[in-house]
Amino acid sequence: MKRQCLKALPALALLLAIPLGAHEEGFPEATLKAVFPAATGFTPRKKTFTPEQVKQIEQASRSKLARNDNPLNFYVALGKSPDGSGVLGTVVLIDARGPKGAIDMALGVRRDGSIERVIVKENGDEKALEEAAFLDQLKGKNAQSPLTLGKDIRYAGSAPSAEAALSAVRRGLHLLAAASAK
């Protein structure tokens, strides 16, 4: 019995060392359901990017990857989909560092690569970043959308705060696009 327990320790240590989510302890079901309320379940996925992929993602998103971006932990939202695939989209937990503090977000992306919803889970920056007036402008945008503050996206508060959040959304879109590429 003791020998079996000792053999299981390395596997248990490895399992405990794998982060399940960047922002919540354990499986972040409440956050995932807030992004895709119609989902009947979520499947965790993990993708490790090569140095070349990291370089491509950083160039495309115009931002450096955060330390918890590689390997990338994301979640496939399952449910009744219009195309019959059973997949609604994917969710990635992303974070940004605004001038006033950290911003933790969940980004939901439909199968076509467009944003379903962005929610702010924790916010040490401006409270207006959490408001629908700001976040709803992101719906339907994709990795090719410019997301230019003042032109495509309106925000009445501090421009650097909004830029930090938009940069994280851009990074999340490109991370998910790279994770789903064959």
PDB file of C-alpha atoms in Angstrom:
ATOM      1  CA  MET A   1       0.000   0.000   0.000  1.00  0.00           C
ATOM      2  CA  LYS A   2       2.768   2.423   0.994  1.00  0.00           C
ATOM      3  CA  ARG A   3       4.670   1.635  -2.231  1.00  0.00           C
ATOM      4  CA  GLN A   4       1.548   2.359  -4.348  1.00  0.00           C
ATOM      5  CA  CYS A   5       1.056   5.716  -2.622  1.00  0.00           C
ATOM      6  CA  LEU A   6       4.696   6.635  -3.213  1.00  0.00           C
ATOM      7  CA  LYS A   7       4.368   5.758  -6.915  1.00  0.00           C
ATOM      8  CA  ALA A   8       1.315   8.011  -7.204  1.00  0.00           C
ATOM      9  CA  LEU A   9       3.027  11.056  -5.639  1.00  0.00           C
ATOM     10  CA  PRO A  10       4.854  12.282  -8.794  1.00  0.00           C
ATOM     11  CA  ALA A  11       1.643  12.117 -10.833  1.00  0.00           C
ATOM     12  CA  LEU A  12      -0.297  13.916  -8.101  1.00  0.00           C
ATOM     13  CA  ALA A  13       2.395  16.590  -7.825  1.00  0.00           C
ATOM     14  CA  LEU A  14       2.274  17.121 -11.586  1.00  0.00           C
ATOM     15  CA  LEU A  15      -1.517  17.362 -11.543  1.00  0.00           C
ATOM     16  CA  LEU A  16      -1.455  19.919  -8.739  1.00  0.00           C
ATOM     17  CA  ALA A  17       1.196  21.987 -10.544  1.00  0.00           C
ATOM     18  CA  ILE A  18      -0.963  22.476 -13.644  1.00  0.00           C
ATOM     19  CA  PRO A  19      -2.908  25.735 -13.375  1.00  0.00           C
ATOM     20  CA  LEU A  20      -6.584  25.203 -14.101  1.00  0.00           C
ATOM     21  CA  GLY A  21      -7.375  28.851 -14.540  1.00  0.00           C
ATOM     22  CA  ALA A  22      -5.482  32.077 -14.351  1.00  0.00           C
ATOM     23  CA  HIS A  23      -7.937  33.802 -12.037  1.00  0.00           C
ATOM     24  CA  GLU A  24      -9.912  31.304  -9.988  1.00  0.00           C
ATOM     25  CA  GLU A  25      -9.110  28.352  -7.831  1.00  0.00           C
ATOM     26  CA  GLY A  26     -10.262  25.107  -9.404  1.00  0.00           C
ATOM     27  CA  PHE A  27     -12.599  24.918 -12.365  1.00  0.00           C
ATOM     28  CA  PRO A  28     -14.012  28.421 -13.095  1.00  0.00           C
ATOM     29  CA  GLU A  29     -17.536  27.241 -13.947  1.00  0.00           C
ATOM     30  CA  ALA A  30     -19.361  30.367 -12.741  1.00  0.00           C
ATOM     31  CA  THR A  31     -17.154  32.592 -14.889  1.00  0.00           C
ATOM     32  CA  LEU A  32     -17.529  30.339 -17.927  1.00  0.00           C
ATOM     33  CA  LYS A  33     -21.333  30.258 -17.539  1.00  0.00           C
ATOM     34  CA  ALA A  34     -21.388  34.055 -17.339  1.00  0.00           C
ATOM     35  CA  VAL A  35     -19.662  34.191 -20.732  1.00  0.00           C
ATOM     36  CA  PHE A  36     -21.693  31.423 -22.427  1.00  0.00           C
ATOM     37  CA  PRO A  37     -24.947  31.114 -20.399  1.00  0.00           C
ATOM     38  CA  ALA A  38     -26.460  28.641 -22.890  1.00  0.00           C
ATOM     39  CA  ALA A  39     -23.566  26.187 -22.488  1.00  0.00           C
ATOM     40  CA  THR A  40     -24.374  22.791 -21.025  1.00  0.00           C
ATOM     41  CA  GLY A  41     -20.741  22.087 -20.167  1.00  0.00           C
ATOM     42  CA  PHE A  42     -17.133  23.127 -20.653  1.00  0.00           C
ATOM     43  CA  THR A  43     -14.092  21.116 -21.648  1.00  0.00           C
ATOM     44  CA  PRO A  44     -10.688  22.392 -20.480  1.00  0.00           C
ATOM     45  CA  ARG A  45      -7.940  22.507 -23.090  1.00  0.00           C
ATOM     46  CA  LYS A  46      -4.291  23.408 -22.986  1.00  0.00           C
ATOM     47  CA  LYS A  47      -2.016  24.565 -25.792  1.00  0.00           C
ATOM     48  CA  THR A  48       1.720  25.151 -25.586  1.00  0.00           C
ATOM     49  CA  PHE A  49       3.071  27.519 -28.205  1.00  0.00           C
ATOM     50  CA  THR A  50       6.431  27.233 -29.919  1.00  0.00           C
ATOM     51  CA  PRO A  51       8.805  30.226 -29.797  1.00  0.00           C
ATOM     52  CA  GLU A  52       7.853  30.988 -33.420  1.00  0.00           C
ATOM     53  CA  GLN A  53       4.132  30.943 -32.554  1.00  0.00           C
ATOM     54  CA  VAL A  54       4.775  33.229 -29.564  1.00  0.00           C
ATOM     55  CA  LYS A  55       6.571  35.674 -31.860  1.00  0.00           C
ATOM     56  CA  GLN A  56       3.672  35.589 -34.364  1.00  0.00           C
ATOM     57  CA  ILE A  57       1.045  36.101 -31.631  1.00  0.00           C
ATOM     58  CA  GLU A  58       2.979  39.008 -30.132  1.00  0.00           C
ATOM     59  CA  GLN A  59       3.390  40.673 -33.529  1.00  0.00           C
ATOM     60  CA  ALA A  60      -0.260  40.201 -34.483  1.00  0.00           C
ATOM     61  CA  SER A  61      -1.628  41.361 -31.108  1.00  0.00           C
ATOM     62  CA  ARG A  62       0.973  44.104 -30.668  1.00  0.00           C
ATOM     63  CA  SER A  63       1.583  43.015 -27.074  1.00  0.00           C
ATOM     64  CA  LYS A  64       3.857  40.696 -25.133  1.00  0.00           C
ATOM     65  CA  LEU A  65       2.427  37.437 -23.847  1.00  0.00           C
ATOM     66  CA  ALA A  66       1.799  37.356 -20.106  1.00  0.00           C
ATOM     67  CA  ARG A  67       3.580  34.649 -18.152  1.00  0.00           C
ATOM     68  CA  ASN A  68       0.343  32.651 -17.800  1.00  0.00           C
ATOM     69  CA  ASP A  69      -0.371  32.771 -21.566  1.00  0.00           C
ATOM     70  CA  ASN A  70       1.989  29.915 -22.462  1.00  0.00           C
ATOM     71  CA  PRO A  71       0.906  27.264 -22.026  1.00  0.00           C
ATOM     72  CA  LEU A  72      -2.564  28.605 -22.664  1.00  0.00           C
ATOM     73  CA  ASN A  73      -5.449  27.199 -20.638  1.00  0.00           C
ATOM     74  CA  PHE A  74      -8.812  27.704 -22.303  1.00  0.00           C
ATOM     75  CA  TYR A  75     -12.261  26.138 -22.245  1.00  0.00           C
ATOM     76  CA  VAL A  76     -14.503  24.850 -25.009  1.00  0.00           C
ATOM     77  CA  ALA A  77     -18.150  25.781 -24.401  1.00  0.00           C
ATOM     78  CA  LEU A  78     -20.484  22.914 -25.299  1.00  0.00           C
ATOM     79  CA  GLY A  79     -24.191  23.093 -26.003  1.00  0.00           C
ATOM     80  CA  LYS A  80     -26.849  23.233 -28.694  1.00  0.00           C
ATOM     81  CA  SER A  81     -25.154  25.110 -31.511  1.00  0.00           C
ATOM     82  CA  PRO A  82     -26.757  26.445 -34.690  1.00  0.00           C
ATOM     83  CA  ASP A  83     -24.383  24.419 -36.867  1.00  0.00           C
ATOM     84  CA  GLY A  84     -25.061  21.163 -35.005  1.00  0.00           C
ATOM     85  CA  SER A  85     -21.421  20.746 -33.921  1.00  0.00           C
ATOM     86  CA  GLY A  86     -22.235  20.941 -30.219  1.00  0.00           C
ATOM     87  CA  VAL A  87     -19.567  23.628 -29.764  1.00  0.00           C
ATOM     88  CA  LEU A  88     -20.627  27.187 -28.944  1.00  0.00           C
ATOM     89  CA  GLY A  89     -17.141  28.661 -28.741  1.00  0.00           C
ATOM     90  CA  THR A  90     -14.176  29.030 -26.426  1.00  0.00           C
ATOM     91  CA  VAL A  91     -13.361  31.020 -23.303  1.00  0.00           C
ATOM     92  CA  VAL A  92      -9.957  32.249 -22.226  1.00  0.00           C
ATOM     93  CA  LEU A  93      -9.122  34.008 -18.977  1.00  0.00           C
ATOM     94  CA  ILE A  94      -6.908  36.996 -19.688  1.00  0.00           C
ATOM     95  CA  ASP A  95      -5.436  39.727 -17.601  1.00  0.00           C
ATOM     96  CA  ALA A  96      -4.049  43.188 -18.080  1.00  0.00           C
ATOM     97  CA  ARG A  97      -2.112  45.679 -16.041  1.00  0.00           C
ATOM     98  CA  GLY A  98      -3.811  49.059 -16.223  1.00  0.00           C
ATOM     99  CA  PRO A  99      -2.189  52.221 -14.888  1.00  0.00           C
ATOM    100  CA  LYS A 100      -4.246  51.951 -11.687  1.00  0.00           C
ATOM    101  CA  GLY A 101      -4.153  48.170 -11.166  1.00  0.00           C
ATOM    102  CA  ALA A 102      -4.779  44.675 -12.456  1.00  0.00           C
ATOM    103  CA  ILE A 103      -7.776  43.753 -14.625  1.00  0.00           C
ATOM    104  CA  ASP A 104      -8.864  40.094 -14.886  1.00  0.00           C
ATOM    105  CA  MET A 105     -11.255  39.269 -17.724  1.00  0.00           C
ATOM    106  CA  ALA A 106     -12.929  36.335 -19.393  1.00  0.00           C
ATOM    107  CA  LEU A 107     -13.121  36.478 -23.184  1.00  0.00           C
ATOM    108  CA  GLY A 108     -15.699  34.335 -24.968  1.00  0.00           C
ATOM    109  CA  VAL A 109     -15.183  33.737 -28.674  1.00  0.00           C
ATOM    110  CA  ARG A 110     -17.696  32.103 -31.027  1.00  0.00           C
ATOM    111  CA  ARG A 111     -16.674  29.414 -33.500  1.00  0.00           C
ATOM    112  CA  ASP A 112     -16.399  32.030 -36.258  1.00  0.00           C
ATOM    113  CA  GLY A 113     -13.734  33.899 -34.238  1.00  0.00           C
ATOM    114  CA  SER A 114     -15.967  36.795 -33.189  1.00  0.00           C
ATOM    115  CA  ILE A 115     -16.387  37.918 -29.604  1.00  0.00           C
ATOM    116  CA  GLU A 116     -19.472  36.575 -27.840  1.00  0.00           C
ATOM    117  CA  ARG A 117     -18.882  38.413 -24.571  1.00  0.00           C
ATOM    118  CA  VAL A 118     -16.187  39.936 -22.387  1.00  0.00           C
ATOM    119  CA  ILE A 119     -16.657  40.112 -18.651  1.00  0.00           C
ATOM    120  CA  VAL A 120     -14.415  41.718 -16.066  1.00  0.00           C
ATOM    121  CA  LYS A 121     -13.957  39.413 -13.082  1.00  0.00           C
ATOM    122  CA  GLU A 122     -11.582  41.485 -10.974  1.00  0.00           C
ATOM    123  CA  ASN A 123     -10.743  45.114 -11.485  1.00  0.00           C
ATOM    124  CA  GLY A 124      -8.118  47.192  -9.743  1.00  0.00           C
ATOM    125  CA  ASP A 125      -8.406  49.932 -12.358  1.00  0.00           C
ATOM    126  CA  GLU A 126     -11.351  52.103 -13.443  1.00  0.00           C
ATOM    127  CA  LYS A 127     -14.817  50.755 -12.648  1.00  0.00           C
ATOM    128  CA  ALA A 128     -16.103  51.987 -16.034  1.00  0.00           C
ATOM    129  CA  LEU A 129     -14.108  49.150 -17.663  1.00  0.00           C
ATOM    130  CA  GLU A 130     -16.736  46.754 -16.234  1.00  0.00           C
ATOM    131  CA  GLU A 131     -19.721  48.597 -17.686  1.00  0.00           C
ATOM    132  CA  ALA A 132     -21.806  47.390 -20.609  1.00  0.00           C
ATOM    133  CA  ALA A 133     -21.306  50.747 -22.365  1.00  0.00           C
ATOM    134  CA  PHE A 134     -17.668  49.775 -22.840  1.00  0.00           C
ATOM    135  CA  LEU A 135     -17.747  45.957 -23.027  1.00  0.00           C
ATOM    136  CA  ASP A 136     -20.748  45.626 -25.374  1.00  0.00           C
ATOM    137  CA  GLN A 137     -18.804  47.452 -28.086  1.00  0.00           C
ATOM    138  CA  LEU A 138     -16.506  44.424 -28.292  1.00  0.00           C
ATOM    139  CA  LYS A 139     -19.269  41.966 -29.243  1.00  0.00           C
ATOM    140  CA  GLY A 140     -18.864  40.711 -32.782  1.00  0.00           C
ATOM    141  CA  LYS A 141     -15.264  41.958 -33.110  1.00  0.00           C
ATOM    142  CA  ASN A 142     -12.549  39.502 -34.136  1.00  0.00           C
ATOM    143  CA  ALA A 143      -8.755  39.241 -34.368  1.00  0.00           C
ATOM    144  CA  GLN A 144      -8.770  41.358 -37.547  1.00  0.00           C
ATOM    145  CA  SER A 145     -10.884  44.128 -35.987  1.00  0.00           C
ATOM    146  CA  PRO A 146      -8.803  47.222 -35.251  1.00  0.00           C
ATOM    147  CA  LEU A 147     -10.233  47.930 -31.743  1.00  0.00           C
ATOM    148  CA  THR A 148      -8.949  51.491 -31.943  1.00  0.00           C
ATOM    149  CA  LEU A 149      -9.872  53.610 -28.948  1.00  0.00           C
ATOM    150  CA  GLY A 150     -11.701  56.782 -29.996  1.00  0.00           C
ATOM    151  CA  LYS A 151     -12.450  55.426 -33.457  1.00  0.00           C
ATOM    152  CA  ASP A 152     -13.894  51.907 -33.152  1.00  0.00           C
ATOM    153  CA  ILE A 153     -14.310  51.854 -29.378  1.00  0.00           C
ATOM    154  CA  ARG A 154     -15.622  54.711 -27.222  1.00  0.00           C
ATOM    155  CA  TYR A 155     -14.604  55.153 -23.600  1.00  0.00           C
ATOM    156  CA  ALA A 156     -15.183  58.208 -21.424  1.00  0.00           C
ATOM    157  CA  GLY A 157     -12.561  57.366 -18.804  1.00  0.00           C
ATOM    158  CA  SER A 158      -8.784  57.186 -18.849  1.00  0.00           C
ATOM    159  CA  ALA A 159      -7.420  56.201 -22.258  1.00  0.00           C
ATOM    160  CA  PRO A 160      -4.476  54.229 -20.806  1.00  0.00           C
ATOM    161  CA  SER A 161      -6.886  52.118 -18.728  1.00  0.00           C
ATOM    162  CA  ALA A 162      -9.041  51.314 -21.761  1.00  0.00           C
ATOM    163  CA  GLU A 163      -5.946  50.620 -23.896  1.00  0.00           C
ATOM    164  CA  ALA A 164      -4.705  48.099 -21.330  1.00  0.00           C
ATOM    165  CA  ALA A 165      -8.018  46.228 -21.439  1.00  0.00           C
ATOM    166  CA  LEU A 166      -8.216  46.364 -25.256  1.00  0.00           C
ATOM    167  CA  SER A 167      -4.641  45.113 -25.549  1.00  0.00           C
ATOM    168  CA  ALA A 168      -5.519  42.086 -23.410  1.00  0.00           C
ATOM    169  CA  VAL A 169      -8.622  41.385 -25.540  1.00  0.00           C
ATOM    170  CA  ARG A 170      -6.515  41.595 -28.728  1.00  0.00           C
ATOM    171  CA  ARG A 171      -3.962  39.237 -27.168  1.00  0.00           C
ATOM    172  CA  GLY A 172      -6.713  36.800 -26.139  1.00  0.00           C
ATOM    173  CA  LEU A 173      -8.205  36.773 -29.643  1.00  0.00           C
ATOM    174  CA  HIS A 174      -4.825  35.996 -31.194  1.00  0.00           C
ATOM    175  CA  LEU A 175      -4.021  33.369 -28.572  1.00  0.00           C
ATOM    176  CA  LEU A 176      -7.274  31.535 -29.274  1.00  0.00           C
ATOM    177  CA  ALA A 177      -6.794  31.837 -33.042  1.00  0.00           C
ATOM    178  CA  ALA A 178      -3.314  30.320 -32.743  1.00  0.00           C
ATOM    179  CA  ALA A 179      -4.574  27.583 -30.397  1.00  0.00           C
ATOM    180  CA  SER A 180      -7.252  26.539 -32.889  1.00  0.00           C
ATOM    181  CA  ALA A 181      -4.982  26.681 -35.961  1.00  0.00           C
ATOM    182  CA  LYS A 182      -3.937  23.363 -37.422  1.00  0.00           C
TER     183      LYS A 182
END
